Short mmCIF file of C-alpha atoms in Angstrom, two decimals:
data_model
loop_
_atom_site.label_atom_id
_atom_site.label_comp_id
_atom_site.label_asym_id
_atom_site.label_seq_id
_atom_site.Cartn_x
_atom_site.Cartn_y
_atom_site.Cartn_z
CA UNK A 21 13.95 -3.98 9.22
CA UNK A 22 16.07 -0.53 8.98
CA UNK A 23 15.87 1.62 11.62
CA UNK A 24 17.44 4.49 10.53
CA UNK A 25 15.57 7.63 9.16
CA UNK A 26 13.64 8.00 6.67
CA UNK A 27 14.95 11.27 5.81
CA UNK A 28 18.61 9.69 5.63
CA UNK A 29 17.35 7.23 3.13
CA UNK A 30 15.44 10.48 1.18
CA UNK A 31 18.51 11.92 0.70
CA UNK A 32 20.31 8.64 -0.31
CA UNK A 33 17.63 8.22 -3.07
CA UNK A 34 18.11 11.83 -4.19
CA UNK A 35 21.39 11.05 -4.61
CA UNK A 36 22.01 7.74 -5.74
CA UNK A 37 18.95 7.50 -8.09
CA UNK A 38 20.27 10.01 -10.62
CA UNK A 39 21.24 7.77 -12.76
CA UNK A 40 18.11 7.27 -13.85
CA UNK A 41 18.03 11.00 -15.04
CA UNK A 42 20.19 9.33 -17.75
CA UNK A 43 17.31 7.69 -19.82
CA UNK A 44 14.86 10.53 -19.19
CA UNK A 45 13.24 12.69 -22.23
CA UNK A 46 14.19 16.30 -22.28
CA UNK A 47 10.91 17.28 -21.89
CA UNK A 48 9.20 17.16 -18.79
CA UNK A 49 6.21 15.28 -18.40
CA UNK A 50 3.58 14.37 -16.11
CA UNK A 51 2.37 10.98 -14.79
CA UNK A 52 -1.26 10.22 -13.26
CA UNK A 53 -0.75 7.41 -10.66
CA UNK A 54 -3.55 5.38 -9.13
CA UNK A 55 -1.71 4.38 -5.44
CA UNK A 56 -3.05 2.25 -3.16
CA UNK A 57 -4.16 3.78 -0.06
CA UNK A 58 -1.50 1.63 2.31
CA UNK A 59 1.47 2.70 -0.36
CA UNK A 60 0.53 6.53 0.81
CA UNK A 61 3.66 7.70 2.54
CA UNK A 62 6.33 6.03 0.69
CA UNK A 63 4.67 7.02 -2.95
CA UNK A 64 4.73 10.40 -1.52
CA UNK A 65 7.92 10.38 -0.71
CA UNK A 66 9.24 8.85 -4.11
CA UNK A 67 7.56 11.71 -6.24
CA UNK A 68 9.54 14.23 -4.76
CA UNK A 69 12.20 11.86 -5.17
CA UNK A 70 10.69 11.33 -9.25
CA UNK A 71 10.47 14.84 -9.84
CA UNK A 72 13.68 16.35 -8.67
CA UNK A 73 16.35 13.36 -10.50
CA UNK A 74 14.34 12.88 -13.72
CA UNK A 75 12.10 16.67 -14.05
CA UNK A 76 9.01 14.80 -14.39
CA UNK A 77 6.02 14.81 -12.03
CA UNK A 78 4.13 12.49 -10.10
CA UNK A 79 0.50 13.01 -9.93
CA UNK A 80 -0.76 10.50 -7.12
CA UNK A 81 -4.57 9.68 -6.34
CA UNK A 82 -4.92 7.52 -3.57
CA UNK A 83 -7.79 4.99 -2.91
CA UNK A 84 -9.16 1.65 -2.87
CA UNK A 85 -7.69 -1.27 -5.90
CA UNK A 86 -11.06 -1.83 -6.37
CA UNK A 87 -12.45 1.04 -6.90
CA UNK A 88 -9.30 2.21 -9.32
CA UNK A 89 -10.08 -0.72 -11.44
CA UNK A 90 -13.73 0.28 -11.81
CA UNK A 91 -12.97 3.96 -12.60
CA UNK A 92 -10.02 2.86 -15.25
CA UNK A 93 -12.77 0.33 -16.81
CA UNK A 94 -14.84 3.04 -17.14
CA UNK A 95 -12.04 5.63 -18.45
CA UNK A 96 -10.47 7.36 -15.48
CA UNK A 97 -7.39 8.95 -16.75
CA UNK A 98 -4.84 7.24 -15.15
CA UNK A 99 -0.93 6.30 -16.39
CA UNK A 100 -0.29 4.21 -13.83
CA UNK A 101 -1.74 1.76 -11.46
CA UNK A 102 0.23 0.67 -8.34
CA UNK A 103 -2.34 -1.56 -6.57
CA UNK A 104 -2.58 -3.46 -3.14
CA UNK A 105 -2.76 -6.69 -5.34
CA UNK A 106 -2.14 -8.50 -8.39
CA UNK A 107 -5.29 -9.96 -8.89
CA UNK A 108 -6.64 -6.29 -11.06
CA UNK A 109 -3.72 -5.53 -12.85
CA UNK A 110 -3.20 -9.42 -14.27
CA UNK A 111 -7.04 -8.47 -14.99
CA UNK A 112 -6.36 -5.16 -17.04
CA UNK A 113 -3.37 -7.13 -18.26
CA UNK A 114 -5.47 -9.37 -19.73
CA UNK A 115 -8.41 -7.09 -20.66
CA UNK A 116 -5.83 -5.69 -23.07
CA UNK A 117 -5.83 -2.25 -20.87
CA UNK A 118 -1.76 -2.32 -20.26
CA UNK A 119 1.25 -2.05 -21.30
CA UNK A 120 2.64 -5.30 -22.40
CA UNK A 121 5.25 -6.43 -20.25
CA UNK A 122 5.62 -3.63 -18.09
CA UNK A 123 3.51 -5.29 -14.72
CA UNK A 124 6.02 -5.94 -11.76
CA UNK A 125 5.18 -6.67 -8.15
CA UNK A 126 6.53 -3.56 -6.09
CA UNK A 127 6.30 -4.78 -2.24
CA UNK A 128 4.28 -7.67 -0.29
CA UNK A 129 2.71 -6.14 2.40
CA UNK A 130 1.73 -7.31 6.28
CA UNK A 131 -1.30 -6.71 7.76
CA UNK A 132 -1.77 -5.74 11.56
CA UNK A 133 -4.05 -5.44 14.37
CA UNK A 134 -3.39 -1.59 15.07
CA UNK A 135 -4.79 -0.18 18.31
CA UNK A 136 -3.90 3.97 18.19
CA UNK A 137 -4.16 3.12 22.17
CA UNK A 138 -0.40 1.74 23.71
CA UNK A 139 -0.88 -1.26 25.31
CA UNK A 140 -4.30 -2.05 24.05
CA UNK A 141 -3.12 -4.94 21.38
CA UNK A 142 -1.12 -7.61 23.02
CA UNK A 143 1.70 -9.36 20.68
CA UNK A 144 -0.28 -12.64 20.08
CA UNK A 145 -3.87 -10.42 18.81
CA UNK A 146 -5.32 -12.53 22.26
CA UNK A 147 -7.52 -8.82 22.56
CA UNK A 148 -9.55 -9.90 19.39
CA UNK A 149 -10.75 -12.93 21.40
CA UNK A 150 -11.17 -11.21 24.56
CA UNK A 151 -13.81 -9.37 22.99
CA UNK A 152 -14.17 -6.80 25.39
CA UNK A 153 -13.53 -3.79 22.41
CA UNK A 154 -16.25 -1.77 20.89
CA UNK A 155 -15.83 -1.39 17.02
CA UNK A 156 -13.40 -3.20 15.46
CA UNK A 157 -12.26 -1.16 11.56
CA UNK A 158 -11.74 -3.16 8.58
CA UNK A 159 -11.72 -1.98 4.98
CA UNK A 160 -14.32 -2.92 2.45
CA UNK A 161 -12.89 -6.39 1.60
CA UNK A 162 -14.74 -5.92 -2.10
CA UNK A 163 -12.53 -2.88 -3.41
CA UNK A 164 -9.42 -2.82 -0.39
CA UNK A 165 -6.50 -6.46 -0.48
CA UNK A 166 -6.08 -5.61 2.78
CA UNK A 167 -9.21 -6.01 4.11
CA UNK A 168 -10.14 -8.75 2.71
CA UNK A 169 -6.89 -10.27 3.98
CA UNK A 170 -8.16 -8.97 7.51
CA UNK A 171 -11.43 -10.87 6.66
CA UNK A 172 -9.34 -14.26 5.91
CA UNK A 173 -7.65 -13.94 9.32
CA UNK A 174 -11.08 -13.50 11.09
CA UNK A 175 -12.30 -16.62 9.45
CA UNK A 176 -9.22 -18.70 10.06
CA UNK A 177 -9.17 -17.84 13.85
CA UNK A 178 -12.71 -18.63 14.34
CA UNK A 179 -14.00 -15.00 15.61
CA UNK A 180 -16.13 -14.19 12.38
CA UNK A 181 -19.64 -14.22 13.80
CA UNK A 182 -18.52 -13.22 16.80
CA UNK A 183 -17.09 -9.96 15.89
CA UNK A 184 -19.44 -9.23 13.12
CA UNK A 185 -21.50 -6.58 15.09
CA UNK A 186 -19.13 -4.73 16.10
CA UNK A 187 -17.24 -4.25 12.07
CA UNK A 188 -17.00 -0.67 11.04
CA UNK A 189 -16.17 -0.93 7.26
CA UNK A 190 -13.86 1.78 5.63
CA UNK A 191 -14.05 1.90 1.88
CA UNK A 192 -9.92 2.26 2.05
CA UNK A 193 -7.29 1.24 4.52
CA UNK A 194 -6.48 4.73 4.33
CA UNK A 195 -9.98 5.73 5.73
CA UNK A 196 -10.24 2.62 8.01
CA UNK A 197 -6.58 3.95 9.44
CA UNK A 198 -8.18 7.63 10.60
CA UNK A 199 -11.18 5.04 12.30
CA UNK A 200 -8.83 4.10 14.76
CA UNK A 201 -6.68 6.76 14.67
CA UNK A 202 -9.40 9.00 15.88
CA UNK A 203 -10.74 6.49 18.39
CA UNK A 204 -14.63 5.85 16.27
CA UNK A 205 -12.79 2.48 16.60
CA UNK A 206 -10.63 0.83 19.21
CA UNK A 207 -8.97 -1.10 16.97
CA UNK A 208 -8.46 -2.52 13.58
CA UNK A 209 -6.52 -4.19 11.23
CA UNK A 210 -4.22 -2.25 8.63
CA UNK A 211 -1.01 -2.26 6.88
CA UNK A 212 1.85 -2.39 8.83
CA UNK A 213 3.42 0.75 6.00
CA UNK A 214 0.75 3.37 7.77
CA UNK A 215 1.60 2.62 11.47
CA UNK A 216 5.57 2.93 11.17
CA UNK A 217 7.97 5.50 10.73
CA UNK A 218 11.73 4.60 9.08
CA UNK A 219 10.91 1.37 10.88
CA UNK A 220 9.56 2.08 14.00
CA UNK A 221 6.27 1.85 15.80
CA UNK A 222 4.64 5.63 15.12
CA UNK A 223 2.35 5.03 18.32
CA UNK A 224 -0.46 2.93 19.43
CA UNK A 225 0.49 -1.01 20.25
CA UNK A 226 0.28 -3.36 17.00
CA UNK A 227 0.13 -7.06 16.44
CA UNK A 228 1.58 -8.31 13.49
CA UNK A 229 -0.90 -10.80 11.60
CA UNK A 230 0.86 -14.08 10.89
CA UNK A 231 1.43 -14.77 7.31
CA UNK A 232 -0.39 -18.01 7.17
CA UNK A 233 -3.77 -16.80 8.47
CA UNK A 234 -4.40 -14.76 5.62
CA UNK A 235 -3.39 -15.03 1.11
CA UNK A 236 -0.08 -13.17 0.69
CA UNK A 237 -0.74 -9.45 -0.37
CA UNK A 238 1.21 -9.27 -3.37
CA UNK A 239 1.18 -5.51 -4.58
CA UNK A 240 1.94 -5.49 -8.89
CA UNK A 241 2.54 -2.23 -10.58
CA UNK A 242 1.13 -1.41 -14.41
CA UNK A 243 1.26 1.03 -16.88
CA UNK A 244 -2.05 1.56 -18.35
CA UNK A 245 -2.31 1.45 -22.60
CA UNK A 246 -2.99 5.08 -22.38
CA UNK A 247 0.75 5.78 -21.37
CA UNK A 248 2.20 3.56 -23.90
CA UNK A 249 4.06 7.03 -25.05
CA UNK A 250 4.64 8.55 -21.68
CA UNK A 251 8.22 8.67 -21.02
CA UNK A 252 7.36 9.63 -17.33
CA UNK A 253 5.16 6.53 -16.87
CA UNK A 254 8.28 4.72 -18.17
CA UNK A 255 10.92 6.71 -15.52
CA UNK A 256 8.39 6.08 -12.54
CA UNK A 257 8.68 2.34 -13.05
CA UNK A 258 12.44 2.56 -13.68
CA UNK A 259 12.44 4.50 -10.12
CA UNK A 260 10.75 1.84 -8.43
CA UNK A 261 12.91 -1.28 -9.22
CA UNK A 262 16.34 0.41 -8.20
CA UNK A 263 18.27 -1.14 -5.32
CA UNK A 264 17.39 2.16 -3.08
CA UNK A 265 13.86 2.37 -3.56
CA UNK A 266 13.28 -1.04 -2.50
CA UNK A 267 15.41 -0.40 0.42
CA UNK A 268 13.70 2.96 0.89
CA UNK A 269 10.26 0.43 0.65
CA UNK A 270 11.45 -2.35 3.36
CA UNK A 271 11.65 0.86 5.77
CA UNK A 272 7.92 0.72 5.74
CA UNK A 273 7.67 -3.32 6.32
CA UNK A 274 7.29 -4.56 2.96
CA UNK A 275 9.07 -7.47 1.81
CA UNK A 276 10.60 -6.08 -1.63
CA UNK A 277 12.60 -8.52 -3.87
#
C-alpha cells in the first residue's frame, strides 16, 4: 500500500492523465454520477482531476447502491453509476438500462472494524467478542455491499444474536462512518477507503476484516442508456481505467486490477 501523499499522486494524475484530453469533445459537458458512499474521497478527488484534463464536469451524488438502483428504476437522472457492487449494475445491465459493454469493476474493497477511539479495536477484532461496547454501526445491509458484508462476518464468527441489540443501522456507510466518528457508536464496521489517508491510518484503531469471512466486494462501474451520447460519461470511464487512477485508488486500500 503507497504511503506517499495523496496530494503527490493529485498532481501526478493532473499531469499524466492528459492524454486523455486527446479523445475529448470540444464541447464541454456535464456528467451525473451515482458514487457509492465508501468511493467518497477518491471520486472527489478524480472530478477535479476530470474537469481540469478533459473540461468536462463531474456531478457526484453519493449514497447507498441500493437505493441508486431504486431511484434509476424509477428515473433518477443519472449518467453514471459507480456502485459498491456488481450485483445492480449486471441487474440494469440486464434490465436493458446500460450501455452495452461499457460495465467494468473499478476497485474491490475491504471492510473494517473502525473504532474513532485509538486503541479500542485490537488487530484480531477479539473486542467484538469481548462484548463489553455499547452500539456497534453497520449499514443497512438491504441498500449498502458493505454492510451486508459486515453482516456475513457477524454470522461467520458466531456473534450474530449476540450483538444484535446493540446494531445501530446507517442507511449508507457514509452515514454509519459519522456514527462512530461522532462516538453515537463505539465502533463499527466500514470501508477501509473512509478511515485512511494516502495510505495511512486517519485516527481511531482499525481491524482489518479477513477476506474469507465475508463475499468479496466487487465494485462495477456503468453508464446508464441515458448517456449513450454523453461524451463526458464516456471520458469519466476512460479516466478511471488509466494506470494512475488505479494507483491513485490502491492509496485508499482497494485492490484495483
Amino acid at each position: 500500500m503507497s504511503h506517499r501523499p495523496a496530494a503527490r499522486l493529485i498532481q501526478r494524475l493532473l499531469t499524466l492523465a492528459a492524454a486523455c484530453a486527446a479523445s475529448v469533445a470540444v464541447h464541454a459537458e456535464t456528467v451525473n454520477i451515482a458514487v457509492a458512499a465508501n468511493f467518497t474521497e477518491p471520486a472527489k478527488a478524480l472530478a477535479a482531476v476530470f474537469q481540469k484534463t478533459t473540461g468536462h464536469t463531474a456531478q457526484l451524488s453519493f449514497g447507498a447502491t441500493g437505493a441508486f438502483y431504486s431511484q434509476i428504476k424509477n428515473g433518477a437522472r443519472f449518467d453514471v453509476l459507480m456502485a459498491a457492487d456488481d450485483e445492480r449494475p449486471q441487474r440494469l445491465e440486464k434490465e436493458g438500462d446500460t450501455v452495452p459493454g461499457s460495465r467494468f469493476t473499478y476497485a474491490t474493497g475491504q471492510l473494517v472494524l473502525w473504532s474513532a477511539k485509538p486503541g479500542y479495536v485490537d488487530d484480531k477484532g477479539a473486542v467484538l467478542k469481548a462484548n463489553q461496547f455499547n452500539k456497534l454501526a453497520v449499514a443497512n445491509p438491504k441498500n449498502a455491499p458493505y454492510g451486508a458484508a459486515a453482516m456475513q462476518a457477524l454470522y461467520k464468527l458466531g456473534l450474530t444474536a449476540a450483538v444484535q441489540p446493540k446494531l445501530v443501522t446507517g442507511e449508507s456507510i457514509g452515514q454509519t462512518y459519522n456514527f462512530i466518528a461522532t462516538g453515537n457508536a463505539d465502533l463499527g464496521f466500514v470501508a477501509l477507503s473512509q478511515v485512511l489517508d494516502a495510505g495511512k491510518l486517519k485516527g481511531g484503531s482499525m481491524w482489518v476484516v479477513p477476506a474469507q469471512l465475508h463475499t468479496p466486494i466487487v465494485q462495477d462501474a456503468v453508464i446508464l442508456k441515458r448517456a449513450a451520447g454523453n461524451p463526458a460519461a464516456k471520458a469519466w470511464m476512460a479516466l478511471m481505467q488509466t494506470p494512475k487512477t488505479k494507483e491513485f485508488i490502491r492509496t485508499y486500500g482497494y485492490a484495483v486490477k
